[in-house]
Short mmCIF file of C-alpha atoms in Angstrom, two decimals:
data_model
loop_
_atom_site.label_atom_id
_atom_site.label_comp_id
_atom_site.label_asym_id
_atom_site.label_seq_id
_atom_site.Cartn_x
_atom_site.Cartn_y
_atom_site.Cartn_z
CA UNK I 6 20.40 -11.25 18.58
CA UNK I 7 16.87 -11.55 17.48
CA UNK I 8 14.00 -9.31 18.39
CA UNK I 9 10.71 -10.90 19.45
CA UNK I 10 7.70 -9.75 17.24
CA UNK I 11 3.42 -10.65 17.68
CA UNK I 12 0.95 -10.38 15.26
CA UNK I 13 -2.23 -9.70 16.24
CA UNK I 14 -4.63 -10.86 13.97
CA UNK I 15 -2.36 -13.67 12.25
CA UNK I 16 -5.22 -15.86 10.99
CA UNK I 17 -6.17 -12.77 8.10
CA UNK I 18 -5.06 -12.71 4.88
CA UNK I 19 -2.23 -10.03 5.86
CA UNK I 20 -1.35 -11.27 9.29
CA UNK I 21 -0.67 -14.86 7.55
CA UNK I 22 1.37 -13.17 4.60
CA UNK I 23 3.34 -10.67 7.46
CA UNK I 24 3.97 -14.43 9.01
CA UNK I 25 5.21 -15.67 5.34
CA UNK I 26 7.91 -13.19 5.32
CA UNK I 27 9.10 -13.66 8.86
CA UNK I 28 9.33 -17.05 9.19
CA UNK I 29 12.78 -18.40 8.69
CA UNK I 30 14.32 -15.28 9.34
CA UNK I 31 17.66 -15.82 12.17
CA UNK I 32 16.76 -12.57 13.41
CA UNK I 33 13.03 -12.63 14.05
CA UNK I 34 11.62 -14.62 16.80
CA UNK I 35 8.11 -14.98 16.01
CA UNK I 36 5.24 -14.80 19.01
CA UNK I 37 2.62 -17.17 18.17
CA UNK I 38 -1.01 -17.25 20.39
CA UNK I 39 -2.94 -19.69 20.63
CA UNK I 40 -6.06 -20.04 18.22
CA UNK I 41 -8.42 -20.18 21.63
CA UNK I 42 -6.62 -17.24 22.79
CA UNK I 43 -7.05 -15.04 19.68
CA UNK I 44 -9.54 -13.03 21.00
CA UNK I 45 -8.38 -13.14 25.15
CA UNK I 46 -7.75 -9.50 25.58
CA UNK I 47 -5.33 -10.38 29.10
CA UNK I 48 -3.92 -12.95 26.73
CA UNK I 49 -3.03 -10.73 23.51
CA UNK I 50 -1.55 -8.40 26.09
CA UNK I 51 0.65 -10.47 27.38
CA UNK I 52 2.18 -11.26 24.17
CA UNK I 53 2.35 -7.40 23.07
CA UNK I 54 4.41 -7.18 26.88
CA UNK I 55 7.16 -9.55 25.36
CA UNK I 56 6.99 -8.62 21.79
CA UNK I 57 9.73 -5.85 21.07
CA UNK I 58 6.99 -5.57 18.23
CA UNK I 59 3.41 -5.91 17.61
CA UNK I 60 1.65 -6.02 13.89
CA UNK I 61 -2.14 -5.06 14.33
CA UNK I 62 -4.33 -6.93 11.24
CA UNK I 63 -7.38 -5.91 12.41
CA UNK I 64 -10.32 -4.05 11.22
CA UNK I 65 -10.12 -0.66 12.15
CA UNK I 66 -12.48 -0.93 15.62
CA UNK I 67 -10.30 -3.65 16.73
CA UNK I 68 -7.27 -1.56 16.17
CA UNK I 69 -7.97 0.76 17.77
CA UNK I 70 -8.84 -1.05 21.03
CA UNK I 71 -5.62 -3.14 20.23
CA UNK I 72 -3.22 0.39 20.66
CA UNK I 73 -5.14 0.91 24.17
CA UNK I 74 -4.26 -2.55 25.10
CA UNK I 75 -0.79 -1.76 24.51
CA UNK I 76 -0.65 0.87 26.60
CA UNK I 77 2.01 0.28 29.51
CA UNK I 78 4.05 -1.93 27.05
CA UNK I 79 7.11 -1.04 25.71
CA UNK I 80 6.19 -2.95 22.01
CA UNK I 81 6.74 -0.68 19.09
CA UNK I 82 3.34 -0.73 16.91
CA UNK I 83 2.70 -1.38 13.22
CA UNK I 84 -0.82 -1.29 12.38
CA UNK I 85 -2.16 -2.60 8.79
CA UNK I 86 -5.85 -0.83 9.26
CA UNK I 87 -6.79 2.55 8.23
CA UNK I 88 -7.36 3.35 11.68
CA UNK I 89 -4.22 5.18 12.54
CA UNK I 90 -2.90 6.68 8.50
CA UNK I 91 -3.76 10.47 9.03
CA UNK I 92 -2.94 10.29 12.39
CA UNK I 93 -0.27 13.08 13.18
CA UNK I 94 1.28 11.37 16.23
CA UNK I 95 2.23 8.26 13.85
CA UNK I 96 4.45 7.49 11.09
CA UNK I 97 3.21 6.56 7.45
CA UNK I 98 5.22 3.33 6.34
CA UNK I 99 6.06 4.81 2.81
CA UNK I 100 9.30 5.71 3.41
CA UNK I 101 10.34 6.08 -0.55
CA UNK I 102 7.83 9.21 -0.26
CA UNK I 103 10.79 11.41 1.30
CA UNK I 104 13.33 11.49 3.53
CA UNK I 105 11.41 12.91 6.31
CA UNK I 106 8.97 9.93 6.08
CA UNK I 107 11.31 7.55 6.33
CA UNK I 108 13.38 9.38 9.19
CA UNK I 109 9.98 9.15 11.04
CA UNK I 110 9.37 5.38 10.55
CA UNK I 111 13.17 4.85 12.33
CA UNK I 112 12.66 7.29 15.56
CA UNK I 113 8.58 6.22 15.72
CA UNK I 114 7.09 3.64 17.95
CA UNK I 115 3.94 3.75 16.00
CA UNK I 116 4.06 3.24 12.51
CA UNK I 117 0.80 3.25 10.38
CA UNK I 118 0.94 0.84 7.55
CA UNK I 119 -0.38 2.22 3.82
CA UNK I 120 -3.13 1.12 1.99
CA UNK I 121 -2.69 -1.18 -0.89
CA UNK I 122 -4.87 1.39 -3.51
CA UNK I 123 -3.22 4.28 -1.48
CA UNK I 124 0.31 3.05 -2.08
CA UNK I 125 -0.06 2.77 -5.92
CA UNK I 126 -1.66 6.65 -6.12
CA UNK I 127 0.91 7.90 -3.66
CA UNK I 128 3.89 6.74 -5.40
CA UNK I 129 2.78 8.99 -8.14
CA UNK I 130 1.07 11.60 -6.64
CA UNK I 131 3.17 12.45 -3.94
CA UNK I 132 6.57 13.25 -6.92
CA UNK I 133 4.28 14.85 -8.92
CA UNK I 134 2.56 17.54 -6.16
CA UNK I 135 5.48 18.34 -4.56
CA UNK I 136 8.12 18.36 -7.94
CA UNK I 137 5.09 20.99 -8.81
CA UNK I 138 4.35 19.14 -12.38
CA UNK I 139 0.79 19.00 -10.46
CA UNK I 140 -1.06 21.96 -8.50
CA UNK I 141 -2.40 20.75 -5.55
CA UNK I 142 -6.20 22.23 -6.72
CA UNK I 143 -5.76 19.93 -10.09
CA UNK I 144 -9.16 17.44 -10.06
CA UNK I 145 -8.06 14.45 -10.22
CA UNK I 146 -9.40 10.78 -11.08
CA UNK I 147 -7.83 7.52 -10.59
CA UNK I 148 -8.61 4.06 -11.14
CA UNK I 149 -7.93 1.05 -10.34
CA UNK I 150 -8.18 -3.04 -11.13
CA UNK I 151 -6.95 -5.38 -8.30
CA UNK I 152 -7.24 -8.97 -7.25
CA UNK I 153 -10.25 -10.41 -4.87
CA UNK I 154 -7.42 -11.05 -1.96
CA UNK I 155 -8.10 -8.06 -0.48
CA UNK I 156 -11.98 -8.00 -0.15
CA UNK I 157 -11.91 -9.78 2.76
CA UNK I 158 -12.11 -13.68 3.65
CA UNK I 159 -16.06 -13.82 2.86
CA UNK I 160 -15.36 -12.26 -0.56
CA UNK I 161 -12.29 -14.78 -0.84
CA UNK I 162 -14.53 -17.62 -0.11
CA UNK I 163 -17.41 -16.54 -3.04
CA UNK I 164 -15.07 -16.19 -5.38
CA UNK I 165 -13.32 -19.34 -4.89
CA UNK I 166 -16.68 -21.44 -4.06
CA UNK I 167 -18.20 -24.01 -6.01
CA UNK I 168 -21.55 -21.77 -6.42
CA UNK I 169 -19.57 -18.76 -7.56
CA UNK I 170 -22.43 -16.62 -8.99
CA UNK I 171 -22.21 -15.25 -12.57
CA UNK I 172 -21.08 -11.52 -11.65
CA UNK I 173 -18.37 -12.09 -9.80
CA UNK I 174 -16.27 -13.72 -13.40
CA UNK I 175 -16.76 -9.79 -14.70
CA UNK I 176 -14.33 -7.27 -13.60
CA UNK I 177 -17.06 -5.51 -10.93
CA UNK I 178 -16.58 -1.72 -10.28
CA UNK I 179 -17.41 -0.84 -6.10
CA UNK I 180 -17.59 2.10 -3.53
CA UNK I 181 -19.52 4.26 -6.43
CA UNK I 182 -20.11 6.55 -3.70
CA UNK I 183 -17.01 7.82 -3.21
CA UNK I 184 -16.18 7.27 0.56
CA UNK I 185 -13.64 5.04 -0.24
CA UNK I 186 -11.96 4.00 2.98
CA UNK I 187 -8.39 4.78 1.41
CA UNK I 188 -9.23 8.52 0.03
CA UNK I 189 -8.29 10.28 2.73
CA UNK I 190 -4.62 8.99 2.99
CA UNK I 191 -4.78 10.15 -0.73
CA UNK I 192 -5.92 12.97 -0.39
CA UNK I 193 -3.55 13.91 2.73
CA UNK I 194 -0.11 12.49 1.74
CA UNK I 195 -0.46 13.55 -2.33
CA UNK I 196 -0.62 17.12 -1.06
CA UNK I 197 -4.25 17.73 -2.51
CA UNK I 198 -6.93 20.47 -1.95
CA UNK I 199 -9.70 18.55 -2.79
CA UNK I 200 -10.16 15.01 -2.95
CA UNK I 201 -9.47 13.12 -5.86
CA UNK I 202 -12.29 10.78 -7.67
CA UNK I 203 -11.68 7.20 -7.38
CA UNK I 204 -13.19 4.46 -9.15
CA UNK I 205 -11.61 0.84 -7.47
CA UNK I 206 -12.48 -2.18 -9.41
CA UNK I 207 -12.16 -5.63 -8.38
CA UNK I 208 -11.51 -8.81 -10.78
CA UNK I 209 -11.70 -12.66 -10.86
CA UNK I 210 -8.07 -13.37 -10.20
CA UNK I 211 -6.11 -13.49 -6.82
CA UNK I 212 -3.86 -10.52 -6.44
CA UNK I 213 -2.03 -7.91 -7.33
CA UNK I 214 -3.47 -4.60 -8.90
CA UNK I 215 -2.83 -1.04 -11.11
CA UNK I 216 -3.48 1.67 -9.74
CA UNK I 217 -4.03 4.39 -13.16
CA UNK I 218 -4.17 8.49 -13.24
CA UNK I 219 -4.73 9.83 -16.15
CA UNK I 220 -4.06 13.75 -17.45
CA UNK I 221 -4.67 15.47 -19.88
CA UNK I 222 -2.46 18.30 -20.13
CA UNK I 223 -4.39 21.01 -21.47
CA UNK I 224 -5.73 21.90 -18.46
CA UNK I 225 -2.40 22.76 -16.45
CA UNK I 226 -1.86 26.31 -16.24
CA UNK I 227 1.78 25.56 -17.41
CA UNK I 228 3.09 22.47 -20.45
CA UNK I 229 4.50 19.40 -19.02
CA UNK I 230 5.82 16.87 -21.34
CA UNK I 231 5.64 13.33 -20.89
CA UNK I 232 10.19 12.55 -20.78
CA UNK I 233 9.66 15.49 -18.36
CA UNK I 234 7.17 13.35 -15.85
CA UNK I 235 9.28 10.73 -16.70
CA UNK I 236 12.58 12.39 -15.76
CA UNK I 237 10.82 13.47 -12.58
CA UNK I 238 10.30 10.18 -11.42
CA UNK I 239 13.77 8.92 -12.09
CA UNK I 240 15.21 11.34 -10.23
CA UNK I 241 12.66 11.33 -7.24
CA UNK I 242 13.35 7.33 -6.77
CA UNK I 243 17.13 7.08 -7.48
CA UNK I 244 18.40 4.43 -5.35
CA UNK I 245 14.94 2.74 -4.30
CA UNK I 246 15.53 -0.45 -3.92
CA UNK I 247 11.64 -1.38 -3.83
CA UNK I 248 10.35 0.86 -6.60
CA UNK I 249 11.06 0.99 -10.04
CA UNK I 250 10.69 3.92 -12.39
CA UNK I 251 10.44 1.83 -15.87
CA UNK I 252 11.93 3.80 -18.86
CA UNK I 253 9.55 5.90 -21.61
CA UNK I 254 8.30 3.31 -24.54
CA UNK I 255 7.99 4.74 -28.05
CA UNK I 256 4.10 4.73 -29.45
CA UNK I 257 5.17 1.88 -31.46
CA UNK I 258 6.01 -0.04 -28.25
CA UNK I 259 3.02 1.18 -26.59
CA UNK I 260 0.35 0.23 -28.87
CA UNK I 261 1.78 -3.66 -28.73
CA UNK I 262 1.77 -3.71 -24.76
CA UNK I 263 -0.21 -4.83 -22.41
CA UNK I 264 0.08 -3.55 -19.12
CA UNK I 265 -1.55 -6.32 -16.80
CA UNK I 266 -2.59 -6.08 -13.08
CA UNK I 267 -0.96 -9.41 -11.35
CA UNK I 268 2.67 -9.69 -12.82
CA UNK I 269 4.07 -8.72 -9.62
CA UNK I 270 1.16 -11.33 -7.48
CA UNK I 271 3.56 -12.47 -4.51
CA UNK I 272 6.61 -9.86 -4.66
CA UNK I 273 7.37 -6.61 -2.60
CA UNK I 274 8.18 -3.78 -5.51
CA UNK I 275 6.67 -1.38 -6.78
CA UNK I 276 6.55 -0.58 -10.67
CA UNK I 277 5.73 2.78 -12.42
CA UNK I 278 4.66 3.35 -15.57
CA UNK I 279 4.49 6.61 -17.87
CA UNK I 280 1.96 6.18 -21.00
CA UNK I 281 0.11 8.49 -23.55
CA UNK I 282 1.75 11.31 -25.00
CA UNK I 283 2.52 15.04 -23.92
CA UNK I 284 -1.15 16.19 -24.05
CA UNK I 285 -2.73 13.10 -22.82
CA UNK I 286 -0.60 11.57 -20.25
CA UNK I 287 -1.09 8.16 -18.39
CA UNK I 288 0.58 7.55 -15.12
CA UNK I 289 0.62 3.98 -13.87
CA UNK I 290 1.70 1.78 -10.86
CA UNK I 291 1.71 -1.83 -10.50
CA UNK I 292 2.19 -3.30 -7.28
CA UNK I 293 0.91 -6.63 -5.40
CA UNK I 294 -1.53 -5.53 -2.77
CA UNK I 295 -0.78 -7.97 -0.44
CA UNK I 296 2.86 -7.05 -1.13
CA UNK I 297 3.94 -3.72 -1.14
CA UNK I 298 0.35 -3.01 -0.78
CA UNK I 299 0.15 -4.61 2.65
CA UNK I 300 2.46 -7.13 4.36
CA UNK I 301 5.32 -6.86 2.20
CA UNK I 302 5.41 -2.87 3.18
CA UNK I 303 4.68 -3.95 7.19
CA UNK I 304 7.90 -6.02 7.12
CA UNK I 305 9.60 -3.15 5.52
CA UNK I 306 8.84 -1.10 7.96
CA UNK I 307 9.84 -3.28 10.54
CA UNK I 308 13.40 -3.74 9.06
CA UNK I 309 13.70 0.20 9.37
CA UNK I 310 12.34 0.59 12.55
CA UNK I 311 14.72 -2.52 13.06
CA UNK I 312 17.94 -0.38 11.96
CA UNK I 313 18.96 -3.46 9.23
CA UNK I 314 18.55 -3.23 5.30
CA UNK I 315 14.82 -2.38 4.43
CA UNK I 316 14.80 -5.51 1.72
CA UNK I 317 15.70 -8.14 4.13
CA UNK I 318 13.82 -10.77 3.89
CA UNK I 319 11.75 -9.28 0.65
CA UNK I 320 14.19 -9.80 -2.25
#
């Protein structure tokens, strides 16, 4: 039997790759409106009233309005914006986090999907917080390079115009004030007490992105090592099926790698990476952020929330 599922917002780069995943599938029947009809309120309702589930791809404002247009349906709610992430009252679609976050996603009728940069910190933040390799007061920086895909579709249109101008071929660092729209799921769901710097950077190819922390060890109040953050991790994501906890390299493999940004452009894992050395360690996490960054975790979610294996339709 196949459940009946709407995305609002399926003309956006996320709604169209939530679509990807979908269609096909014997157990999805997908809810299409019609492009006039993409922005009838009474007509988007109606579809959330049959869908057993609804996928908001909307800019946060819309989002929002979309959730009080639900209201007196009985469609359960996944919503790709930032709108709803440090809400309370909803789920965050990381389940891999911890068992409680996952056991939320399956009883929750509103499920708030993570941000592509948030994912990446997360999946090492949250392990090392709450494994207490990391006090929560530690300052800390991340970075991050990542594919234009996820500027926006006036962003996606400069850098694949005929007149792209000369900056956007150089890697171009943004949101140098930092108000990132994706720190405070960071801040929230690592655990810290203060938020942590973040310095986002966006580059001339399509997608996919790493997401970098470094640490220097010194200034812990007790010696990690670097097998030991390592171990941690191993441990912490035993039997993930979507992330992957890659093994310690020797400095002899290190200093011939390269660690680039889109290798996993158009799958659903996750990778982690553990660099440097015991006093200077850097953590790493690769990921494609319209993947497990975006639509690839949505449809994850769904499978949860649907009761069937998380990877359906993403391996």
């Amino acid at each position: 039997m196949s459940v009946k599922v709407y995305v609002d917002g399926q003309a956006g780069t996320t709604g169209l790759k939530i679509i990807d995943r979908l269609n096909g599938r014997n157990d999805i029947e997908l809810l299409k409106i019609a492009d006039e009809d993409r922005h009838n309120n009474e007509a988007r309702r109606e579809m959330m009233a049959q869908a057993d589930f609804t996928f908001l791809c909307l800019p946060d404002a819309a989002s929002i309005e979309a959730v009080e247009l639900a209201k007196g349906t009985n469609t359960r709610i996944l919503d790709a914006s930032t709108a709803h992430r440090t809400n309370p009252d909803w789920a965050y679609g990381f389940p891999e986090l911890s068992p409680a976050f996952r056991e939320k996603i399956v009883n929750s009728d509103r499920t708030a999907v993570p941000g592509c940069y948030a994912s990446g910190f997360l999946s090492m933040l949250y392990p090392m917080v709450h494994s207490g390799l990391l006090p929560a007061d530690f300052p800390v920086f991340a970075y991050a390079t990542s594919g234009y895909s996820g500027a926006g579709k006036n962003a996606i249109a400069v850098y694949e115009g005929a007149e792209k101008p000369e900056e956007f071929n150089s890697p171009r660092q943004y949101a140098l004030s930092q108000h990132h729209k994706h720190l405070p799921e960071m801040q929230l769901f690592a655990g810290l007490t203060y938020p942590p710097m973040f310095n986002p950077i966006v580059c001339d190819y399509f997608s996919g992105m790493v997401v970098s922390v470094p640490i220097q060890t010194r200034m812990l109040d007790k010696k990690i090592t670097l097998a030991e953050v390592n171990g941690m991790f191993r441990e912490h994501y035993a039997g993930a099926k979507l992330v992957q906890v890659n093994p310690l390299m020797t400095d002899e493999e290190q200093g011939k790698f390269f660690l680039a940004s889109n290798t996993l452009s158009g799958q659903n894992k996750l990778e982690i990476f553990t660099f440097g050395n015991d006093e200077q360690i850097l953590l790493c996490a690769r990921l494609d952020n319209l993947g497990k960054g975006a639509s690839g975790a949505a449809v994850q979610c769904l499978n949860i929330m649907m009761g069937i294996d998380e990877t359906t339709g993403l391996l």
